[in-house]
XYZ file of C-alpha atoms in Angstrom:
425
model
C 50.153 -135.449 -236.210
C 49.738 -139.202 -235.663
C 48.253 -139.393 -232.214
C 47.855 -143.492 -232.315
C 44.062 -143.733 -232.367
C 41.769 -146.030 -234.165
C 40.503 -144.077 -237.336
C 37.017 -145.395 -237.030
C 36.629 -143.952 -233.721
C 38.364 -140.646 -234.344
C 35.794 -138.734 -235.049
C 34.512 -138.857 -231.336
C 36.276 -135.819 -229.301
C 36.314 -135.347 -225.730
C 37.480 -131.887 -223.920
C 40.574 -132.423 -221.791
C 42.898 -130.143 -219.575
C 46.387 -131.148 -218.898
C 47.811 -130.246 -215.803
C 51.184 -130.913 -213.911
C 53.042 -130.243 -210.431
C 56.056 -130.002 -212.559
C 57.712 -126.721 -212.337
C 58.079 -124.385 -215.611
C 59.190 -125.116 -218.277
C 57.493 -128.097 -218.402
C 53.768 -126.579 -218.057
C 51.677 -126.736 -220.511
C 48.777 -123.770 -221.155
C 45.563 -124.617 -218.708
C 43.040 -124.031 -221.598
C 41.113 -127.356 -222.649
C 41.490 -128.564 -226.030
C 39.308 -131.490 -227.941
C 41.156 -134.686 -228.421
C 40.199 -138.359 -229.865
C 38.510 -140.159 -227.289
C 40.486 -143.311 -228.102
C 44.265 -142.262 -227.754
C 46.624 -144.546 -225.729
C 49.286 -143.192 -223.834
C 51.516 -142.689 -226.525
C 49.292 -140.411 -228.563
C 49.045 -138.491 -225.095
C 52.706 -138.139 -225.308
C 52.510 -136.920 -228.545
C 50.546 -134.049 -227.777
C 52.509 -132.460 -224.745
C 55.761 -133.216 -226.881
C 54.814 -131.158 -228.937
C 55.473 -128.412 -226.797
C 57.938 -129.458 -224.151
C 59.937 -131.979 -226.131
C 59.995 -134.710 -223.027
C 58.220 -138.025 -222.347
C 55.527 -138.164 -219.856
C 53.325 -140.546 -218.012
C 49.765 -139.600 -217.813
C 47.461 -139.961 -214.952
C 43.544 -139.804 -214.735
C 41.897 -140.577 -211.529
C 45.155 -142.069 -210.322
C 45.422 -144.735 -213.298
C 47.645 -144.400 -216.187
C 45.755 -143.115 -218.948
C 46.374 -145.830 -221.407
C 42.743 -145.897 -223.557
C 39.870 -143.563 -223.677
C 37.505 -145.986 -224.610
C 37.796 -147.876 -221.420
C 36.795 -144.846 -219.281
C 33.075 -143.542 -218.732
C 33.392 -140.368 -221.080
C 31.148 -137.565 -221.230
C 31.280 -135.431 -224.276
C 30.249 -132.195 -222.539
C 32.601 -132.579 -219.445
C 36.158 -131.282 -219.283
C 38.694 -133.877 -217.881
C 41.505 -133.080 -215.865
C 44.507 -135.156 -216.925
C 47.719 -134.930 -215.004
C 50.870 -135.375 -216.260
C 54.720 -136.380 -214.783
C 57.945 -137.252 -216.092
C 58.258 -140.960 -217.036
C 60.376 -142.882 -214.885
C 62.859 -144.791 -216.864
C 66.569 -145.886 -216.311
C 68.978 -143.425 -218.609
C 71.886 -145.516 -218.071
C 73.037 -149.239 -217.701
C 75.974 -149.769 -216.101
C 78.737 -152.366 -217.138
C 77.786 -155.630 -215.236
C 79.549 -156.605 -212.101
C 80.067 -160.316 -212.810
C 80.265 -163.116 -210.100
C 81.004 -166.910 -210.329
C 77.486 -167.974 -209.367
C 74.099 -166.650 -208.902
C 73.577 -163.450 -207.432
C 70.889 -164.468 -204.759
C 70.940 -161.212 -202.238
C 71.671 -157.415 -202.766
C 71.532 -154.706 -200.400
C 71.675 -151.041 -201.807
C 70.716 -148.977 -198.599
C 74.728 -147.566 -197.970
C 75.404 -145.004 -200.884
C 79.340 -145.659 -200.576
C 78.820 -149.228 -201.773
C 76.602 -152.424 -202.707
C 76.594 -155.473 -200.786
C 75.816 -158.913 -202.579
C 75.443 -162.369 -201.636
C 75.893 -165.336 -204.238
C 75.447 -169.121 -204.566
C 79.373 -169.740 -204.651
C 79.219 -168.844 -200.732
C 80.649 -165.551 -200.644
C 79.328 -161.913 -199.659
C 81.102 -159.275 -202.014
C 81.210 -155.502 -201.501
C 81.072 -153.600 -204.566
C 82.494 -149.572 -204.321
C 80.767 -149.098 -208.267
C 80.087 -151.253 -211.337
C 82.887 -153.754 -211.549
C 84.621 -152.786 -208.713
C 84.921 -155.464 -205.958
C 86.571 -154.193 -202.611
C 85.822 -156.826 -200.359
C 85.467 -160.322 -200.378
C 83.258 -162.101 -197.272
C 84.789 -165.613 -197.044
C 83.680 -168.331 -194.457
C 80.148 -169.575 -195.621
C 79.946 -173.385 -196.446
C 77.354 -172.907 -198.920
C 75.122 -170.781 -200.736
C 74.394 -166.878 -199.564
C 70.735 -166.538 -199.488
C 70.491 -162.974 -197.483
C 72.476 -159.836 -196.860
C 71.572 -157.066 -194.732
C 73.933 -153.660 -193.564
C 73.725 -152.808 -189.995
C 73.048 -149.247 -189.776
C 73.912 -148.472 -185.608
C 72.853 -144.978 -184.819
C 75.297 -142.708 -183.798
C 77.941 -144.543 -185.945
C 76.680 -143.371 -189.359
C 80.106 -141.970 -190.111
C 82.027 -144.356 -189.463
C 84.584 -146.364 -192.201
C 84.025 -149.628 -190.304
C 81.051 -150.922 -191.153
C 79.280 -154.110 -190.367
C 76.907 -156.506 -192.281
C 75.051 -159.644 -191.960
C 74.999 -162.836 -194.183
C 72.877 -165.848 -194.501
C 73.250 -169.016 -195.755
C 72.194 -172.260 -196.653
C 75.036 -173.688 -194.469
C 72.554 -173.087 -191.439
C 74.348 -169.876 -190.161
C 74.032 -166.231 -190.255
C 77.432 -164.464 -189.914
C 78.287 -161.018 -188.620
C 81.032 -159.096 -190.762
C 83.288 -155.728 -189.914
C 84.923 -153.887 -193.007
C 86.597 -150.892 -193.594
C 84.904 -149.668 -196.523
C 87.066 -146.668 -197.021
C 90.531 -148.964 -197.200
C 92.084 -148.873 -200.710
C 93.775 -151.607 -202.092
C 94.868 -152.795 -205.809
C 92.818 -156.233 -205.527
C 89.915 -157.254 -203.367
C 90.454 -157.470 -199.533
C 89.505 -160.796 -198.087
C 87.272 -160.594 -194.740
C 86.354 -163.453 -192.465
C 83.128 -163.434 -189.887
C 84.112 -161.826 -186.593
C 80.794 -163.858 -185.245
C 79.204 -167.057 -186.385
C 75.657 -167.541 -185.353
C 74.802 -171.111 -185.753
C 71.300 -171.811 -184.151
C 69.281 -172.647 -187.005
C 68.684 -176.647 -187.824
C 67.899 -175.535 -191.803
C 68.793 -173.222 -194.398
C 68.431 -169.617 -193.405
C 66.624 -167.518 -196.182
C 66.819 -164.402 -195.028
C 68.062 -161.866 -192.395
C 67.529 -158.288 -191.242
C 69.095 -155.550 -188.721
C 67.253 -154.078 -186.354
C 67.528 -150.033 -186.796
C 69.191 -149.739 -183.855
C 72.160 -152.068 -185.176
C 72.048 -153.976 -181.794
C 70.588 -157.031 -183.142
C 69.541 -159.108 -186.463
C 66.877 -161.593 -186.922
C 66.770 -164.309 -189.420
C 64.005 -166.425 -190.768
C 64.556 -170.259 -192.088
C 63.508 -173.304 -193.330
C 63.030 -174.671 -190.063
C 60.043 -172.252 -189.745
C 61.996 -170.003 -187.003
C 62.953 -166.563 -186.805
C 65.844 -166.106 -184.391
C 67.067 -163.053 -182.771
C 70.866 -162.549 -182.190
C 73.141 -159.926 -180.370
C 75.445 -157.972 -182.883
C 78.013 -157.095 -180.344
C 81.599 -158.371 -180.217
C 81.738 -158.743 -176.487
C 79.787 -160.894 -174.488
C 77.534 -158.128 -172.818
C 74.249 -160.124 -173.183
C 74.881 -163.874 -172.754
C 74.697 -164.913 -175.715
C 78.567 -166.173 -176.305
C 78.909 -169.837 -176.080
C 82.563 -170.164 -177.618
C 85.561 -168.474 -179.207
C 87.363 -169.728 -182.037
C 90.957 -168.953 -183.268
C 92.651 -169.477 -186.220
C 96.447 -168.526 -187.370
C 96.695 -166.055 -190.046
C 99.209 -165.837 -192.549
C 101.476 -163.440 -190.626
C 101.678 -165.944 -187.626
C 99.033 -163.494 -185.694
C 95.825 -164.999 -183.969
C 92.457 -164.358 -185.369
C 89.126 -164.630 -182.913
C 85.974 -165.590 -184.090
C 83.004 -165.395 -181.616
C 80.138 -167.958 -181.541
C 76.604 -166.900 -180.652
C 73.636 -168.124 -179.537
C 69.792 -166.391 -180.078
C 68.603 -164.284 -177.425
C 64.760 -165.104 -178.761
C 63.021 -167.040 -181.247
C 59.717 -166.202 -182.956
C 57.716 -169.091 -183.312
C 54.372 -169.389 -185.325
C 54.794 -170.388 -188.924
C 54.228 -173.569 -190.060
C 56.755 -173.697 -193.112
C 59.822 -172.054 -194.529
C 60.274 -168.120 -192.959
C 61.032 -166.839 -196.536
C 61.674 -162.893 -195.668
C 61.990 -160.811 -192.652
C 62.233 -156.854 -192.202
C 62.700 -155.033 -189.106
C 61.634 -151.898 -189.930
C 61.295 -150.165 -186.383
C 62.976 -151.437 -183.083
C 60.004 -153.044 -181.616
C 58.687 -154.510 -184.762
C 59.695 -157.192 -187.197
C 57.839 -158.413 -190.024
C 57.745 -162.187 -191.505
C 56.690 -164.026 -194.668
C 56.299 -167.536 -195.274
C 55.681 -170.379 -197.298
C 52.511 -171.274 -195.155
C 50.818 -168.264 -196.828
C 50.815 -165.961 -194.020
C 52.479 -162.506 -193.242
C 52.953 -161.557 -189.583
C 54.112 -158.722 -187.796
C 55.624 -159.256 -184.196
C 55.901 -157.528 -181.229
C 59.787 -157.728 -180.364
C 59.307 -157.455 -176.731
C 56.542 -159.479 -176.162
C 58.005 -162.241 -178.930
C 54.191 -163.005 -180.267
C 52.531 -161.899 -183.185
C 50.236 -158.898 -183.388
C 48.787 -159.327 -187.059
C 48.603 -162.602 -188.752
C 47.326 -162.315 -192.584
C 46.614 -165.068 -194.627
C 47.514 -164.359 -198.385
C 46.589 -167.646 -200.301
C 49.671 -167.877 -201.823
C 53.694 -168.917 -200.830
C 55.258 -165.655 -200.180
C 58.878 -165.645 -200.968
C 59.585 -161.470 -200.598
C 58.290 -158.883 -198.405
C 58.828 -155.231 -197.514
C 57.532 -152.629 -195.382
C 57.491 -148.907 -196.562
C 55.334 -146.222 -198.294
C 53.016 -144.054 -196.566
C 54.188 -143.602 -193.247
C 56.237 -146.634 -193.503
C 52.951 -148.515 -193.091
C 52.492 -150.431 -196.418
C 53.184 -153.919 -196.585
C 54.543 -155.062 -200.081
C 54.894 -158.888 -200.877
C 55.343 -161.284 -203.856
C 54.921 -164.901 -204.284
C 54.475 -167.810 -206.054
C 52.287 -166.088 -208.723
C 52.985 -162.678 -210.961
C 51.083 -160.561 -208.958
C 52.577 -157.726 -206.154
C 50.431 -157.259 -203.645
C 50.032 -154.378 -201.485
C 48.465 -154.184 -197.932
C 47.637 -151.283 -195.539
C 46.833 -153.294 -192.191
C 45.605 -149.976 -190.397
C 42.561 -150.343 -192.343
C 40.106 -151.990 -190.079
C 37.887 -154.755 -190.862
C 39.527 -155.866 -194.077
C 42.680 -157.708 -194.803
C 42.347 -157.559 -198.741
C 44.823 -156.174 -200.723
C 44.574 -152.262 -201.463
C 46.763 -152.691 -204.765
C 47.285 -155.354 -207.026
C 49.969 -154.994 -209.900
C 49.993 -158.192 -212.092
C 52.371 -157.271 -215.550
C 55.269 -159.905 -214.112
C 54.582 -163.274 -215.634
C 56.623 -165.492 -213.328
C 56.895 -165.685 -209.375
C 57.901 -162.566 -207.727
C 61.297 -163.172 -206.244
C 61.763 -159.304 -204.625
C 60.053 -155.960 -203.773
C 61.501 -152.828 -202.148
C 60.009 -149.666 -201.382
C 61.913 -146.219 -202.023
C 62.986 -144.869 -198.802
C 62.134 -141.530 -199.819
C 59.130 -141.976 -201.654
C 55.463 -142.695 -200.491
C 54.561 -144.159 -203.972
C 57.435 -145.832 -205.444
C 59.022 -149.414 -205.294
C 60.917 -152.111 -207.466
C 59.993 -155.522 -208.089
C 61.964 -158.553 -209.570
C 60.700 -161.861 -211.099
C 61.681 -165.059 -212.298
C 60.715 -163.861 -215.649
C 64.031 -161.938 -216.125
C 62.470 -158.126 -215.520
C 62.888 -155.698 -213.088
C 59.889 -153.115 -212.719
C 59.226 -149.672 -211.121
C 56.005 -148.865 -209.651
C 53.948 -145.978 -208.750
C 51.125 -146.527 -206.337
C 49.229 -143.951 -208.298
C 49.413 -145.934 -211.423
C 48.130 -149.448 -212.588
C 51.208 -150.327 -215.035
C 54.585 -150.415 -214.137
C 56.729 -147.017 -214.990
C 59.754 -149.121 -216.494
C 60.686 -152.336 -217.118
C 64.351 -153.055 -216.986
C 65.256 -156.215 -219.313
C 69.117 -156.202 -219.029
C 69.224 -159.661 -217.122
C 69.399 -162.702 -219.280
C 67.799 -165.117 -216.932
C 65.723 -165.235 -213.454
C 66.206 -162.144 -211.370
C 66.509 -163.293 -207.789
C 66.937 -159.660 -205.859
C 66.216 -156.026 -206.134
C 67.004 -152.773 -203.974
C 67.388 -149.204 -204.847
C 70.687 -147.363 -204.298
C 71.526 -143.788 -203.949
C 67.942 -142.812 -204.625
C 68.425 -142.731 -208.379
C 69.188 -146.118 -209.247
C 67.960 -149.689 -209.269
C 70.487 -152.647 -208.223
C 69.577 -156.219 -209.176
C 70.692 -159.902 -209.401
C 70.327 -162.923 -210.833
C 70.948 -166.529 -212.124
C 73.035 -164.888 -215.361
C 75.395 -164.159 -212.413
C 75.313 -160.733 -212.982
C 75.055 -157.356 -210.526
C 73.556 -154.814 -212.816
C 73.181 -150.829 -212.008
C 70.161 -149.234 -213.791
C 71.171 -145.439 -212.765
C 69.762 -141.910 -213.342
C 66.191 -142.976 -212.705
C 63.924 -139.336 -211.786
C 61.550 -140.709 -209.046
C 59.146 -137.821 -207.838
């Protein structure tokens, strides 16, 4: 059997025992065996595949075991090597074509995918190639999208979403996602939020659904109410336009209820993981955590690089993942006192990182996208990507998880791609 080892070092052997948290029939005997000391991951897989006929990823001391020669080995010591199922997309859906670059995607609702495009339109996709709704109204490229998920209305078919654009506005939309039609239904925003003085780069919804926040090239973060009526004093005007059937359609215009000031360059990304806490990333090389009630930052981390993307998740939804103007995906744990250094740094990309997103059901898994045209799946317990998706033909601008076992991504090739049947454990 070819174990993918170097013949010159083949004579040196170490004792190993394979262990796993997988259930039968994916367990091998617990007895130790002697193997060549320079086997790569593929060589290890060959050993287990001989018994299980499956593909596995191997972990030693919380790192992928790629080459034994890199480790401090003791021939008399029995090394325990944990193996898990390799995470890799099993199926690539047909691409969903757009007219321009796909700049934003949100897969947080299992019933549909929301995308934003450089043609100024938002789109809702029920499945690959099936666009059910087109969101019309922005005067420039859509840069960010967010599905609003108010508590108590999880089962409603009327979904609200937010979009941000280079036209300096945020727009709120209401969509009946269960409405059936032979063609895409055109939707206009029910509320326009025009308070920024420069391109709006990112939008995120409060978990309660009561507000959204937006980050802009004007260095500010604005908070907006999502209600349709003037309950909080944010309404500044009402626009009415004639529809094709003669009826009038109303569009509200609102002003921000609060502004968070502190960043000195473009606010490139905002996330709102808890009702009272917002995180932001900026081209000023900083990541900040904001107290919504106080309107002040409670954490200011200097990262040394322009930051393009940000997400909060992982263990206890407390870890910060970010990517920017280098190929390194960085992870911080702000709960650790005395140090703001990253606890993990993953460097398999070869260009700027444009998106990162935690899996909402796993403490360990996240996805990243890059201008190198690749989407990578990561496990914090390993040092290398679990899988690399190379289906895009140009820069990848956005990525997210969908339905727990799929990754959705969009890019400069004008395609929304769905990579499905991904096993995350």
